[in-house]
Amino acid sequence: MICGKCSCEKKNVHISHSYQTSTGLVQVVNIPALTCDCETTIPQSVLMEIQAYFEKSQQSGVHQIQFEDL
């Protein structure tokens, strides 16, 4: 179980998510995540990698990036 609310097995998926930063909007695609019947969760280690990218990135405006390229 992933959430404690359902009896569904967790499944690995890849999702896209848009993040608003102080310098623009970033869409990250192919983010590894876990899903069940109730919710989709991005692991904390993945969120930390995304946050580290935002902290070092100098890009501004709207752009899209593959998770693998972080």
PDB file of N, CA and C in Angstrom:
ATOM      1  N   MET A   1       0.834  -1.193   0.000  1.00  0.00           N
ATOM      2  CA  MET A   1       0.000   0.000   0.000  1.00  0.00           C
ATOM      3  C   MET A   1       0.873   1.249   0.000  1.00  0.00           C
ATOM      4  N   ILE A   2       0.360   2.293  -0.588  1.00  0.00           N
ATOM      5  CA  ILE A   2       1.080   3.560  -0.626  1.00  0.00           C
ATOM      6  C   ILE A   2       0.446   4.592   0.304  1.00  0.00           C
ATOM      7  N   CYS A   3      -0.861   4.602   0.412  1.00  0.00           N
ATOM      8  CA  CYS A   3      -1.525   5.688   1.131  1.00  0.00           C
ATOM      9  C   CYS A   3      -2.183   5.253   2.438  1.00  0.00           C
ATOM     10  N   GLY A   4      -2.440   3.983   2.617  1.00  0.00           N
ATOM     11  CA  GLY A   4      -3.139   3.520   3.809  1.00  0.00           C
ATOM     12  C   GLY A   4      -4.647   3.624   3.712  1.00  0.00           C
ATOM     13  N   LYS A   5      -5.165   4.158   2.602  1.00  0.00           N
ATOM     14  CA  LYS A   5      -6.612   4.330   2.425  1.00  0.00           C
ATOM     15  C   LYS A   5      -7.223   3.258   1.534  1.00  0.00           C
ATOM     16  N   CYS A   6      -6.410   2.681   0.657  1.00  0.00           N
ATOM     17  CA  CYS A   6      -6.940   1.680  -0.273  1.00  0.00           C
ATOM     18  C   CYS A   6      -6.034   0.445  -0.241  1.00  0.00           C
ATOM     19  N   SER A   7      -6.510  -0.612  -0.839  1.00  0.00           N
ATOM     20  CA  SER A   7      -5.724  -1.845  -0.845  1.00  0.00           C
ATOM     21  C   SER A   7      -5.011  -2.058  -2.180  1.00  0.00           C
ATOM     22  N   CYS A   8      -4.935  -1.034  -2.978  1.00  0.00           N
ATOM     23  CA  CYS A   8      -4.295  -1.121  -4.291  1.00  0.00           C
ATOM     24  C   CYS A   8      -2.775  -1.189  -4.146  1.00  0.00           C
ATOM     25  N   GLU A   9      -2.155  -1.940  -5.026  1.00  0.00           N
ATOM     26  CA  GLU A   9      -0.694  -1.995  -5.070  1.00  0.00           C
ATOM     27  C   GLU A   9      -0.165  -0.691  -5.670  1.00  0.00           C
ATOM     28  N   LYS A  10       0.985  -0.255  -5.201  1.00  0.00           N
ATOM     29  CA  LYS A  10       1.584   0.937  -5.790  1.00  0.00           C
ATOM     30  C   LYS A  10       2.178   0.606  -7.149  1.00  0.00           C
ATOM     31  N   LYS A  11       2.146   1.583  -8.045  1.00  0.00           N
ATOM     32  CA  LYS A  11       2.680   1.413  -9.392  1.00  0.00           C
ATOM     33  C   LYS A  11       3.624   2.568  -9.679  1.00  0.00           C
ATOM     34  N   ASN A  12       4.692   2.284 -10.400  1.00  0.00           N
ATOM     35  CA  ASN A  12       5.604   3.334 -10.840  1.00  0.00           C
ATOM     36  C   ASN A  12       5.026   4.000 -12.085  1.00  0.00           C
ATOM     37  N   VAL A  13       5.045   5.329 -12.096  1.00  0.00           N
ATOM     38  CA  VAL A  13       4.556   6.101 -13.235  1.00  0.00           C
ATOM     39  C   VAL A  13       5.515   7.264 -13.476  1.00  0.00           C
ATOM     40  N   HIS A  14       5.350   7.921 -14.601  1.00  0.00           N
ATOM     41  CA  HIS A  14       6.078   9.148 -14.898  1.00  0.00           C
ATOM     42  C   HIS A  14       5.047  10.235 -15.145  1.00  0.00           C
ATOM     43  N   ILE A  15       5.226  11.375 -14.487  1.00  0.00           N
ATOM     44  CA  ILE A  15       4.259  12.463 -14.601  1.00  0.00           C
ATOM     45  C   ILE A  15       4.968  13.745 -15.027  1.00  0.00           C
ATOM     46  N   SER A  16       4.180  14.742 -15.386  1.00  0.00           N
ATOM     47  CA  SER A  16       4.676  16.083 -15.674  1.00  0.00           C
ATOM     48  C   SER A  16       4.079  17.025 -14.648  1.00  0.00           C
ATOM     49  N   HIS A  17       4.850  18.041 -14.281  1.00  0.00           N
ATOM     50  CA  HIS A  17       4.356  19.005 -13.307  1.00  0.00           C
ATOM     51  C   HIS A  17       4.958  20.373 -13.613  1.00  0.00           C
ATOM     52  N   SER A  18       4.151  21.414 -13.471  1.00  0.00           N
ATOM     53  CA  SER A  18       4.631  22.778 -13.677  1.00  0.00           C
ATOM     54  C   SER A  18       4.930  23.407 -12.330  1.00  0.00           C
ATOM     55  N   TYR A  19       6.043  24.132 -12.271  1.00  0.00           N
ATOM     56  CA  TYR A  19       6.479  24.798 -11.048  1.00  0.00           C
ATOM     57  C   TYR A  19       6.657  26.287 -11.328  1.00  0.00           C
ATOM     58  N   GLN A  20       6.087  27.120 -10.484  1.00  0.00           N
ATOM     59  CA  GLN A  20       6.293  28.562 -10.577  1.00  0.00           C
ATOM     60  C   GLN A  20       7.524  28.911  -9.746  1.00  0.00           C
ATOM     61  N   THR A  21       8.507  29.534 -10.367  1.00  0.00           N
ATOM     62  CA  THR A  21       9.708  29.956  -9.661  1.00  0.00           C
ATOM     63  C   THR A  21       9.748  31.481  -9.625  1.00  0.00           C
ATOM     64  N   SER A  22      10.728  32.031  -8.965  1.00  0.00           N
ATOM     65  CA  SER A  22      10.843  33.492  -8.897  1.00  0.00           C
ATOM     66  C   SER A  22      11.210  34.105 -10.245  1.00  0.00           C
ATOM     67  N   THR A  23      11.744  33.294 -11.163  1.00  0.00           N
ATOM     68  CA  THR A  23      12.162  33.810 -12.469  1.00  0.00           C
ATOM     69  C   THR A  23      11.289  33.346 -13.627  1.00  0.00           C
ATOM     70  N   GLY A  24      10.280  32.537 -13.371  1.00  0.00           N
ATOM     71  CA  GLY A  24       9.426  32.083 -14.459  1.00  0.00           C
ATOM     72  C   GLY A  24       8.666  30.816 -14.134  1.00  0.00           C
ATOM     73  N   LEU A  25       8.278  30.120 -15.168  1.00  0.00           N
ATOM     74  CA  LEU A  25       7.502  28.892 -15.052  1.00  0.00           C
ATOM     75  C   LEU A  25       8.300  27.757 -15.692  1.00  0.00           C
ATOM     76  N   VAL A  26       8.436  26.650 -14.976  1.00  0.00           N
ATOM     77  CA  VAL A  26       9.190  25.500 -15.468  1.00  0.00           C
ATOM     78  C   VAL A  26       8.270  24.288 -15.477  1.00  0.00           C
ATOM     79  N   GLN A  27       8.186  23.612 -16.617  1.00  0.00           N
ATOM     80  CA  GLN A  27       7.464  22.351 -16.684  1.00  0.00           C
ATOM     81  C   GLN A  27       8.497  21.236 -16.729  1.00  0.00           C
ATOM     82  N   VAL A  28       8.449  20.368 -15.719  1.00  0.00           N
ATOM     83  CA  VAL A  28       9.353  19.221 -15.652  1.00  0.00           C
ATOM     84  C   VAL A  28       8.546  18.006 -16.104  1.00  0.00           C
ATOM     85  N   VAL A  29       9.071  17.271 -17.085  1.00  0.00           N
ATOM     86  CA  VAL A  29       8.371  16.099 -17.615  1.00  0.00           C
ATOM     87  C   VAL A  29       9.153  14.834 -17.280  1.00  0.00           C
ATOM     88  N   ASN A  30       8.470  13.713 -17.296  1.00  0.00           N
ATOM     89  CA  ASN A  30       9.029  12.385 -16.976  1.00  0.00           C
ATOM     90  C   ASN A  30       9.531  12.290 -15.540  1.00  0.00           C
ATOM     91  N   ILE A  31       8.796  12.867 -14.618  1.00  0.00           N
ATOM     92  CA  ILE A  31       9.148  12.792 -13.199  1.00  0.00           C
ATOM     93  C   ILE A  31       8.729  11.413 -12.684  1.00  0.00           C
ATOM     94  N   PRO A  32       9.652  10.647 -12.096  1.00  0.00           N
ATOM     95  CA  PRO A  32       9.265   9.352 -11.536  1.00  0.00           C
ATOM     96  C   PRO A  32       8.393   9.552 -10.300  1.00  0.00           C
ATOM     97  N   ALA A  33       7.292   8.806 -10.244  1.00  0.00           N
ATOM     98  CA  ALA A  33       6.349   8.933  -9.137  1.00  0.00           C
ATOM     99  C   ALA A  33       5.732   7.563  -8.846  1.00  0.00           C
ATOM    100  N   LEU A  34       4.972   7.515  -7.763  1.00  0.00           N
ATOM    101  CA  LEU A  34       4.240   6.311  -7.368  1.00  0.00           C
ATOM    102  C   LEU A  34       2.759   6.647  -7.349  1.00  0.00           C
ATOM    103  N   THR A  35       1.926   5.696  -7.767  1.00  0.00           N
ATOM    104  CA  THR A  35       0.486   5.938  -7.766  1.00  0.00           C
ATOM    105  C   THR A  35      -0.262   4.728  -7.236  1.00  0.00           C
ATOM    106  N   CYS A  36      -1.443   4.982  -6.696  1.00  0.00           N
ATOM    107  CA  CYS A  36      -2.397   3.942  -6.303  1.00  0.00           C
ATOM    108  C   CYS A  36      -3.771   4.457  -6.715  1.00  0.00           C
ATOM    109  N   ASP A  37      -4.841   3.826  -6.242  1.00  0.00           N
ATOM    110  CA  ASP A  37      -6.175   4.276  -6.611  1.00  0.00           C
ATOM    111  C   ASP A  37      -6.531   5.634  -6.008  1.00  0.00           C
ATOM    112  N   CYS A  38      -5.855   6.030  -4.938  1.00  0.00           N
ATOM    113  CA  CYS A  38      -6.202   7.250  -4.205  1.00  0.00           C
ATOM    114  C   CYS A  38      -5.369   8.473  -4.559  1.00  0.00           C
ATOM    115  N   GLU A  39      -4.088   8.280  -4.814  1.00  0.00           N
ATOM    116  CA  GLU A  39      -3.218   9.441  -4.987  1.00  0.00           C
ATOM    117  C   GLU A  39      -1.961   9.095  -5.776  1.00  0.00           C
ATOM    118  N   THR A  40      -1.301  10.153  -6.217  1.00  0.00           N
ATOM    119  CA  THR A  40       0.003  10.041  -6.864  1.00  0.00           C
ATOM    120  C   THR A  40       0.996  10.808  -6.009  1.00  0.00           C
ATOM    121  N   THR A  41       2.139  10.197  -5.727  1.00  0.00           N
ATOM    122  CA  THR A  41       3.135  10.787  -4.843  1.00  0.00           C
ATOM    123  C   THR A  41       4.488  10.834  -5.533  1.00  0.00           C
ATOM    124  N   ILE A  42       5.142  11.987  -5.439  1.00  0.00           N
ATOM    125  CA  ILE A  42       6.511  12.127  -5.928  1.00  0.00           C
ATOM    126  C   ILE A  42       7.429  11.888  -4.734  1.00  0.00           C
ATOM    127  N   PRO A  43       8.363  10.946  -4.828  1.00  0.00           N
ATOM    128  CA  PRO A  43       9.263  10.670  -3.700  1.00  0.00           C
ATOM    129  C   PRO A  43      10.053  11.913  -3.275  1.00  0.00           C
ATOM    130  N   GLN A  44      10.350  12.009  -1.994  1.00  0.00           N
ATOM    131  CA  GLN A  44      11.058  13.152  -1.440  1.00  0.00           C
ATOM    132  C   GLN A  44      12.421  13.359  -2.103  1.00  0.00           C
ATOM    133  N   SER A  45      13.129  12.278  -2.419  1.00  0.00           N
ATOM    134  CA  SER A  45      14.443  12.412  -3.060  1.00  0.00           C
ATOM    135  C   SER A  45      14.321  13.059  -4.439  1.00  0.00           C
ATOM    136  N   VAL A  46      13.244  12.761  -5.159  1.00  0.00           N
ATOM    137  CA  VAL A  46      13.014  13.360  -6.476  1.00  0.00           C
ATOM    138  C   VAL A  46      12.703  14.848  -6.313  1.00  0.00           C
ATOM    139  N   LEU A  47      11.872  15.190  -5.332  1.00  0.00           N
ATOM    140  CA  LEU A  47      11.555  16.595  -5.073  1.00  0.00           C
ATOM    141  C   LEU A  47      12.809  17.384  -4.705  1.00  0.00           C
ATOM    142  N   MET A  48      13.717  16.761  -3.973  1.00  0.00           N
ATOM    143  CA  MET A  48      14.966  17.429  -3.600  1.00  0.00           C
ATOM    144  C   MET A  48      15.840  17.690  -4.826  1.00  0.00           C
ATOM    145  N   GLU A  49      15.866  16.769  -5.778  1.00  0.00           N
ATOM    146  CA  GLU A  49      16.618  16.974  -7.021  1.00  0.00           C
ATOM    147  C   GLU A  49      16.043  18.128  -7.826  1.00  0.00           C
ATOM    148  N   ILE A  50      14.725  18.195  -7.895  1.00  0.00           N
ATOM    149  CA  ILE A  50      14.061  19.278  -8.618  1.00  0.00           C
ATOM    150  C   ILE A  50      14.360  20.611  -7.940  1.00  0.00           C
ATOM    151  N   GLN A  51      14.269  20.663  -6.615  1.00  0.00           N
ATOM    152  CA  GLN A  51      14.558  21.882  -5.870  1.00  0.00           C
ATOM    153  C   GLN A  51      16.005  22.331  -6.082  1.00  0.00           C
ATOM    154  N   ALA A  52      16.944  21.394  -6.070  1.00  0.00           N
ATOM    155  CA  ALA A  52      18.353  21.728  -6.303  1.00  0.00           C
ATOM    156  C   ALA A  52      18.541  22.327  -7.693  1.00  0.00           C
ATOM    157  N   TYR A  53      17.830  21.805  -8.682  1.00  0.00           N
ATOM    158  CA  TYR A  53      17.902  22.367 -10.036  1.00  0.00           C
ATOM    159  C   TYR A  53      17.427  23.814 -10.035  1.00  0.00           C
ATOM    160  N   PHE A  54      16.304  24.087  -9.363  1.00  0.00           N
ATOM    161  CA  PHE A  54      15.776  25.452  -9.330  1.00  0.00           C
ATOM    162  C   PHE A  54      16.759  26.408  -8.657  1.00  0.00           C
ATOM    163  N   GLU A  55      17.434  25.945  -7.626  1.00  0.00           N
ATOM    164  CA  GLU A  55      18.370  26.795  -6.895  1.00  0.00           C
ATOM    165  C   GLU A  55      19.599  27.164  -7.728  1.00  0.00           C
ATOM    166  N   LYS A  56      20.041  26.279  -8.629  1.00  0.00           N
ATOM    167  CA  LYS A  56      21.231  26.571  -9.432  1.00  0.00           C
ATOM    168  C   LYS A  56      20.903  27.080 -10.834  1.00  0.00           C
ATOM    169  N   SER A  57      19.660  26.940 -11.265  1.00  0.00           N
ATOM    170  CA  SER A  57      19.275  27.328 -12.620  1.00  0.00           C
ATOM    171  C   SER A  57      19.244  28.849 -12.768  1.00  0.00           C
ATOM    172  N   GLN A  58      19.750  29.327 -13.891  1.00  0.00           N
ATOM    173  CA  GLN A  58      19.746  30.758 -14.195  1.00  0.00           C
ATOM    174  C   GLN A  58      18.732  31.090 -15.290  1.00  0.00           C
ATOM    175  N   GLN A  59      17.941  30.098 -15.709  1.00  0.00           N
ATOM    176  CA  GLN A  59      16.978  30.326 -16.782  1.00  0.00           C
ATOM    177  C   GLN A  59      15.794  31.126 -16.254  1.00  0.00           C
ATOM    178  N   SER A  60      15.233  31.949 -17.135  1.00  0.00           N
ATOM    179  CA  SER A  60      14.046  32.710 -16.767  1.00  0.00           C
ATOM    180  C   SER A  60      13.001  32.532 -17.852  1.00  0.00           C
ATOM    181  N   GLY A  61      11.782  32.922 -17.553  1.00  0.00           N
ATOM    182  CA  GLY A  61      10.685  32.768 -18.494  1.00  0.00           C
ATOM    183  C   GLY A  61      10.075  31.378 -18.396  1.00  0.00           C
ATOM    184  N   VAL A  62       9.393  30.983 -19.447  1.00  0.00           N
ATOM    185  CA  VAL A  62       8.723  29.690 -19.481  1.00  0.00           C
ATOM    186  C   VAL A  62       9.610  28.699 -20.226  1.00  0.00           C
ATOM    187  N   HIS A  63       9.880  27.563 -19.617  1.00  0.00           N
ATOM    188  CA  HIS A  63      10.634  26.520 -20.314  1.00  0.00           C
ATOM    189  C   HIS A  63      10.265  25.141 -19.786  1.00  0.00           C
ATOM    190  N   GLN A  64      10.633  24.129 -20.570  1.00  0.00           N
ATOM    191  CA  GLN A  64      10.326  22.744 -20.259  1.00  0.00           C
ATOM    192  C   GLN A  64      11.638  21.975 -20.195  1.00  0.00           C
ATOM    193  N   ILE A  65      11.718  21.043 -19.245  1.00  0.00           N
ATOM    194  CA  ILE A  65      12.916  20.235 -19.100  1.00  0.00           C
ATOM    195  C   ILE A  65      12.544  18.808 -18.751  1.00  0.00           C
ATOM    196  N   GLN A  66      13.318  17.850 -19.238  1.00  0.00           N
ATOM    197  CA  GLN A  66      13.151  16.449 -18.885  1.00  0.00           C
ATOM    198  C   GLN A  66      13.773  16.222 -17.503  1.00  0.00           C
ATOM    199  N   PHE A  67      13.141  15.404 -16.672  1.00  0.00           N
ATOM    200  CA  PHE A  67      13.706  15.117 -15.359  1.00  0.00           C
ATOM    201  C   PHE A  67      15.105  14.534 -15.487  1.00  0.00           C
ATOM    202  N   GLU A  68      15.326  13.702 -16.499  1.00  0.00           N
ATOM    203  CA  GLU A  68      16.624  13.067 -16.695  1.00  0.00           C
ATOM    204  C   GLU A  68      17.736  14.080 -16.942  1.00  0.00           C
ATOM    205  N   ASP A  69      17.387  15.280 -17.416  1.00  0.00           N
ATOM    206  CA  ASP A  69      18.378  16.309 -17.724  1.00  0.00           C
ATOM    207  C   ASP A  69      18.735  17.173 -16.522  1.00  0.00           C
ATOM    208  N   LEU A  70      18.085  16.948 -15.387  1.00  0.00           N
ATOM    209  CA  LEU A  70      18.403  17.747 -14.206  1.00  0.00           C
ATOM    210  C   LEU A  70      19.746  17.311 -13.731  1.00  0.00           C
TER     211      LEU A  70
END
